[in-house]
Amino acid sequence: MASESQNWVLVVTARTPTNIAVIKYWGKRDEKLILPVNDSISVTLDPDHLCTTTTVAVSPSFDQDRMWLNGKEISLSGGRFQSCLREIRSRASDVEDKEKGIKISKEDWEKLHVHIASYNNFPTAAGLASSAAGFACFVFSLAKLMNVNEDQSKLSAIARQGSGSACRSLFGGFVKWIMGKDKNGSDSLAVQLADEEHWDDLVILVAVVSSRQKETSSTSGMRESVETSLLLQHRAKEVVPKRILQMEEAIKNRDFASFAQLTCADSNQFHAVCLDTSPPIFYMNDTSHKIISIVEKWNRSEGTPQVAYTFDAGPNAVLIARNRKVAALLLQRLLFYFPPNSDSDLNSYIHGDKSILQDAGLAGLKDVEALPPPPEIKDNIPSQKYRGDVSYFICTRPGRGPVYLSDESQALLNPETGLPK
Amino acid sequence: MASESQNWVLVVTARTPTNIAVIKYWGKRDEKLILPVNDSISVTLDPDHLCTTTTVAVSPSFDQDRMWLNGKEISLSGGRFQSCLREIRSRASDVEDKEKGIKISKEDWEKLHVHIASYNNFPTAAGLASSAAGFACFVFSLAKLMNVNEDQSKLSAIARQGSGSACRSLFGGFVKWIMGKDKNGSDSLAVQLADEEHWDDLVILVAVVSSRQKETSSTSGMRESVETSLLLQHRAKEVVPKRILQMEEAIKNRDFASFAQLTCADSNQFHAVCLDTSPPIFYMNDTSHKIISIVEKWNRSEGTPQVAYTFDAGPNAVLIARNRKVAALLLQRLLFYFPPNSDSDLNSYIHGDKSILQDAGLAGLKDVEALPPPPEIKDNIPSQKYRGDVSYFICTRPGRGPVYLSDESQALLNPETGLPK
């Protein structure tokens, strides 16, 4: 290490989005390398509303690898962190920062330790794919720090070894995770199908659903599905390959009707496989079912889909509206059934792009209370309200892929000490 | 009609059990004849606790076919009633009652009208297979009245045209509905696998679950599944045939571990197919899920299954305990989580065989309140109670098939007028 002093700290900060699968990943053919049993397709969510920010630092003064998540130190000893670290380190190149007088050669990286600080701008435990954004940012920021000369798809194959769906967070817009064929996993990686500008009418509303059940982790859930579900292999081999082709077409043509039909059907089939697992896994609850039924009824009454729904390994609904006008009407419907608790104001009930409230003509709680029942239920029994069953909503849209933040003020580690700010 | 007067009324009364499928029927290959896409197997429930009683009457004074269900006149014009009536009438034989001076020849039956009164000793709308017991009793009692000389399996093929699962209610104990191959449905009928004495250790607890959602009827639900689920045919062709063989073995050998594993897995897979339907069908709710999780946790902690669960087209849980001791422990667990509302007493909360309360050591509400948490959840968070989520329980067991009631006092029609008593 030909550096003038041992006191330097080199820092890189990056921001990486979450993503939501519209053709689902459920089941690994290789547990260790995280190789899936089928391709999957996702939409990247706008990092302005849902993202992970990660700062990585290297310094000869660090005596071990350390990591902080949301300000709290966590262990890096897990196999998944170690896999990503090892893969990135093995591809490291020479780094030189003349201004700071730093010179790191390829071989030095094996001896140098890193500090990593990561922060999610959304609740980590709320089932919002925090591990996808987290591992994507982990790999993306370390790759920059260590001057890894690989394209985004190659990096995605490394992020995949941290968390399968993380590979899809290396790109913005619409992303396909190709399952690949190689035993070593080298061809199991993400590619961009279209960027976030391609279909920018879409508006995404996430309903964060209150849950009283402890959920099965997706890692153990999908292991149990692979071992016990008699439907999973049929889905992976016979159903998904056709859906992947159809979904690629739907995205290419901005064909919302097909996009919505495929998205909803594939979410439901993923949950069907969970139910076919022994013991059965339930991720959706009565509130999730209610949201599906609101959307299905509305879509049916309109004759053509207005909104698609999809649910990951938890009860939260991700609702994709065909455009902003539809999103405003959707929000009205959702708030009619799921009004905020009287002690929370509307502003804290809608996160992300709050301007959707204006579009929906909702300035305050009074406007919510005055919402009429959706016309499509007119003939039915006076509708029940489900106050308290949704914790909050997030309004967002398809978004861009990872970016580096050059502004040092956004770093999570102190550039002098390499410790959390 | 060589009868001495036109004022006679000939009456037959019968009682027919309900049944619960342990390998499920879901999907028709012929809508009109009600021919299924796979075999199914059921357990007949004790008619002392869950049954339909039907009185049928014929008289030259009746000027049309009429029917009363639970005391209320209903229309007989539906295709399913008409199919059963037509099939039975076409097989009618001469009837002679010398005592009453009645003589009806084979040909007379085409001109004579019938009155039918039917009564369920359990709530009709509670999702407890009332149509199965109802159509079985309809066919069974009319067959006796009209002196139809067919064996029970042939009658089951007629009842099948009223409601598919009705064919399995023509026998007690353990029953298989063979899907058959003939286009005309003549070989799609029920056979008894074992009578109710064969495995009389089993105790059945039904949890009637409160529901706020309107449910999809099983008729339209299974039509939509056949049309839209990409998993249904795979289930029917690849999964069920093997399970049928395994279930027959399990029943033959009274092998509770296999019986329970198959029963639970098949119930879950049926609901998985419902979820894979477009729009998705949800029959189970959060309470159903909670009951499954209680049973799964207990079975796991015991190392070998103690209780099997199965759910039909609704949220009610049918729980099959390996023996009476296990059933008492099961009731303790269920009442711990689902205590009765304080305004209902224990006696009206447990229907059917109430003596299970003594076996469980529960003399009153105080004993319920004093129940400790099940030992298998000891390490977990203090358990939540779900008071009010179960409407009531029914304790029953495998039971006998249809019987005729010769005691006229049990008839639902007045033997003088042929009208409801």
GROMACS .gro file of C-alpha atoms in nm, chain A residues 212-214 228 230-231 234-235 239 243 261 265 268-273 275-280 282 284-290 292-293 296 300 309 381 384-386 389, chain B residues 212-214 228 230-231 234-235 239 243 261 265 268-273 275-280 282 284-290 292-293 296 300 309 381 384-386 389:
model
   84
  212ARG     CA    1  -5.106  -0.979   1.383
  213GLN     CA    2  -4.948  -1.299   1.253
  214LYS     CA    3  -4.576  -1.361   1.249
  228THR     CA    4  -4.346  -3.019  -0.033
  230LEU     CA    5  -4.680  -3.072  -0.572
  231LEU     CA    6  -4.775  -2.766  -0.779
  234HIS     CA    7  -4.558  -2.750  -1.267
  235ARG     CA    8  -4.578  -2.374  -1.219
  239VAL     CA    9  -4.677  -2.191  -1.648
  243ARG     CA   10  -4.606  -1.590  -1.880
  261GLN     CA   11  -5.406  -0.979  -1.600
  265ALA     CA   12  -5.274  -1.410  -1.193
  268ASN     CA   13  -5.230  -1.533  -0.694
  269GLN     CA   14  -5.050  -1.840  -0.824
  270PHE     CA   15  -4.746  -1.770  -0.610
  271HIS     CA   16  -4.973  -1.752  -0.303
  272ALA     CA   17  -5.149  -2.069  -0.423
  273VAL     CA   18  -4.816  -2.251  -0.419
  275LEU     CA   19  -5.091  -2.260   0.039
  276ASP     CA   20  -5.003  -2.592  -0.128
  277THR     CA   21  -4.692  -2.610   0.092
  278SER     CA   22  -4.686  -2.835   0.398
  279PRO     CA   23  -4.741  -2.685   0.651
  280PRO     CA   24  -4.926  -2.423   0.446
  282PHE     CA   25  -5.035  -1.777   0.442
  284MET     CA   26  -5.214  -1.266   0.260
  285ASN     CA   27  -5.473  -1.196   0.527
  286ASP     CA   28  -5.836  -1.082   0.529
  287THR     CA   29  -5.729  -0.724   0.455
  288SER     CA   30  -5.526  -0.838   0.154
  289HIS     CA   31  -5.830  -1.033   0.033
  290LYS     CA   32  -6.053  -0.730   0.081
  292ILE     CA   33  -5.815  -0.774  -0.404
  293SER     CA   34  -6.192  -0.785  -0.402
  296GLU     CA   35  -6.143  -0.701  -0.896
  300ARG     CA   36  -6.489  -0.586  -1.378
  309TYR     CA   37  -5.236  -0.597  -0.768
  381ILE     CA   38  -7.526  -0.410   0.110
  384GLN     CA   39  -6.843  -0.199   0.592
  385LYS     CA   40  -6.542   0.015   0.685
  386TYR     CA   41  -6.212  -0.139   0.780
  389ASP     CA   42  -5.657  -0.246   0.889
  633ARG     CA   43  -6.820  -1.111   0.706
  634GLN     CA   44  -6.750  -1.188   0.342
  635LYS     CA   45  -7.010  -1.319   0.103
  649THR     CA   46  -5.904  -2.015  -1.549
  651LEU     CA   47  -5.359  -2.333  -1.472
  652LEU     CA   48  -5.304  -2.569  -1.179
  655HIS     CA   49  -5.240  -3.083  -1.310
  656ARG     CA   50  -5.396  -3.148  -0.970
  660VAL     CA   51  -5.180  -3.537  -0.797
  664ARG     CA   52  -5.360  -3.949  -0.332
  682GLN     CA   53  -5.117  -3.578   0.615
  686ALA     CA   54  -5.249  -3.147   0.209
  689ASN     CA   55  -5.481  -2.692   0.121
  690GLN     CA   56  -5.434  -2.783  -0.244
  691PHE     CA   57  -5.803  -2.738  -0.317
  692HIS     CA   58  -5.785  -2.389  -0.165
  693ALA     CA   59  -5.464  -2.325  -0.361
  694VAL     CA   60  -5.654  -2.399  -0.683
  696LEU     CA   61  -5.662  -1.890  -0.518
  697ASP     CA   62  -5.517  -1.968  -0.862
  698THR     CA   63  -5.859  -1.895  -1.013
  699SER     CA   64  -5.926  -1.562  -1.186
  700PRO     CA   65  -6.066  -1.368  -1.009
  701PRO     CA   66  -5.925  -1.553  -0.708
  703PHE     CA   67  -6.094  -1.711  -0.093
  705MET     CA   68  -6.067  -1.953   0.422
  706ASN     CA   69  -6.027  -1.640   0.631
  707ASP     CA   70  -5.789  -1.531   0.909
  708THR     CA   71  -5.978  -1.746   1.161
  709SER     CA   72  -5.942  -2.053   0.937
  710HIS     CA   73  -5.570  -1.977   0.908
  711LYS     CA   74  -5.540  -1.941   1.283
  713ILE     CA   75  -5.468  -2.442   1.090
  714SER     CA   76  -5.173  -2.288   1.266
  717GLU     CA   77  -5.001  -2.762   1.274
  721ARG     CA   78  -4.542  -3.079   1.506
  730TYR     CA   79  -5.808  -3.040   0.930
  802ILE     CA   80  -4.536  -1.432   2.283
  805GLN     CA   81  -5.388  -1.350   2.173
  806LYS     CA   82  -5.753  -1.453   2.218
  807TYR     CA   83  -5.995  -1.452   1.929
  810ASP     CA   84  -6.437  -1.544   1.573
   0.00000   0.00000   0.00000
